[in-house]
XYZ file of C-alpha atoms in Angstrom:
125
model
C 211.016 -57.305 -43.406
C 211.953 -54.159 -45.293
C 211.354 -53.764 -49.015
C 212.583 -51.164 -51.468
C 210.603 -51.111 -54.708
C 211.238 -48.675 -57.543
C 210.440 -48.382 -61.207
C 213.404 -47.838 -63.503
C 213.623 -47.657 -67.276
C 214.234 -51.121 -68.713
C 217.709 -50.120 -69.935
C 218.819 -48.612 -66.589
C 220.596 -51.068 -64.330
C 220.173 -50.721 -60.578
C 223.446 -49.837 -58.884
C 225.129 -50.607 -55.610
C 223.437 -47.684 -53.820
C 220.034 -49.440 -53.778
C 221.539 -52.359 -51.846
C 223.423 -50.019 -49.499
C 220.208 -48.110 -48.747
C 218.091 -51.156 -47.952
C 220.889 -52.710 -45.872
C 221.021 -49.535 -43.756
C 217.236 -49.534 -43.374
C 217.314 -53.202 -42.368
C 219.843 -52.449 -39.613
C 217.935 -49.367 -38.422
C 214.584 -51.177 -38.137
C 216.183 -54.466 -36.985
C 214.344 -56.304 -39.768
C 214.842 -60.007 -40.399
C 214.910 -59.665 -44.176
C 215.644 -57.018 -46.793
C 214.403 -57.093 -50.375
C 215.087 -54.843 -53.341
C 212.453 -55.161 -56.067
C 213.018 -53.403 -59.392
C 211.514 -53.726 -62.845
C 214.966 -53.594 -64.443
C 218.218 -55.456 -63.741
C 221.049 -55.116 -61.205
C 224.727 -54.357 -61.785
C 227.307 -57.020 -60.896
C 228.521 -54.956 -57.933
C 224.963 -54.621 -56.583
C 224.474 -58.379 -56.863
C 227.798 -59.080 -55.123
C 227.011 -56.743 -52.232
C 223.494 -58.140 -51.890
C 224.902 -61.655 -51.602
C 227.437 -60.546 -48.968
C 224.736 -58.724 -46.953
C 221.981 -61.353 -47.389
C 219.728 -58.917 -49.273
C 217.204 -60.537 -51.643
C 217.214 -59.033 -55.137
C 214.222 -59.308 -57.443
C 214.974 -58.111 -60.964
C 212.542 -57.884 -63.869
C 212.534 -61.637 -64.521
C 212.237 -62.612 -60.837
C 209.419 -60.096 -60.385
C 207.501 -61.623 -63.286
C 207.995 -65.098 -61.806
C 206.843 -63.852 -58.415
C 203.652 -62.393 -59.895
C 202.765 -64.788 -62.697
C 202.275 -68.493 -62.781
C 204.757 -69.657 -65.446
C 201.899 -71.154 -67.457
C 199.920 -67.878 -67.556
C 200.475 -64.946 -69.830
C 200.037 -61.371 -68.622
C 196.945 -61.068 -70.821
C 195.340 -64.160 -69.246
C 195.990 -62.851 -65.735
C 194.647 -59.392 -66.648
C 191.444 -60.845 -68.069
C 190.766 -62.914 -64.924
C 191.203 -60.070 -62.421
C 188.056 -58.531 -60.967
C 188.854 -54.970 -59.880
C 187.728 -53.656 -56.503
C 184.678 -51.361 -56.453
C 185.431 -47.728 -57.320
C 183.556 -44.439 -57.402
C 183.772 -41.860 -60.181
C 185.887 -38.857 -59.161
C 183.430 -36.348 -60.637
C 179.953 -37.695 -59.902
C 180.682 -40.125 -57.039
C 178.586 -42.852 -58.688
C 179.748 -46.457 -58.831
C 182.038 -47.407 -61.684
C 181.353 -50.660 -63.467
C 183.584 -52.745 -65.694
C 182.510 -52.477 -69.327
C 183.772 -54.523 -72.239
C 185.015 -52.408 -75.126
C 186.242 -53.734 -78.443
C 189.929 -53.896 -77.522
C 189.849 -53.895 -73.683
C 187.770 -53.676 -70.554
C 187.330 -50.242 -68.979
C 185.630 -48.525 -66.047
C 182.452 -46.660 -66.931
C 180.088 -44.665 -64.729
C 177.061 -46.803 -63.792
C 174.619 -43.940 -64.381
C 176.011 -43.018 -67.800
C 176.664 -46.330 -69.561
C 175.186 -45.208 -72.871
C 176.848 -41.805 -72.618
C 180.185 -43.456 -71.850
C 180.055 -45.413 -75.060
C 179.238 -42.296 -77.077
C 181.400 -39.629 -75.442
C 183.936 -41.484 -73.231
C 183.439 -38.686 -70.680
C 183.637 -40.801 -67.511
C 185.780 -43.642 -68.824
C 188.756 -44.887 -66.832
C 190.802 -47.596 -68.502
C 192.143 -50.462 -66.389
């Protein structure tokens, strides 16, 4: 399987060239499937070529359906996710998830009180 994934502005439609590129890559690597995943939408010509070449297109809506259970909201999913352990880039100490007033954030485990006062080693999720 070969996958092309790019981030476009929400108002920019993905053109025919994205499908042409992934179709060429699929042939080169002799892949069984080819997918194009974008956070925007595809032009009619891109969709027509994808159908003719058996390339799977995932636009903004399909991507959301792929990621989210239709009954969940993005906020619910975000709140349930436990991030993988991380180290602070400056001190190398473990980062822990802290609960701020609006959101959760990463704070340095050795400076929890300092983080709340100065936000020096704070990395938002």
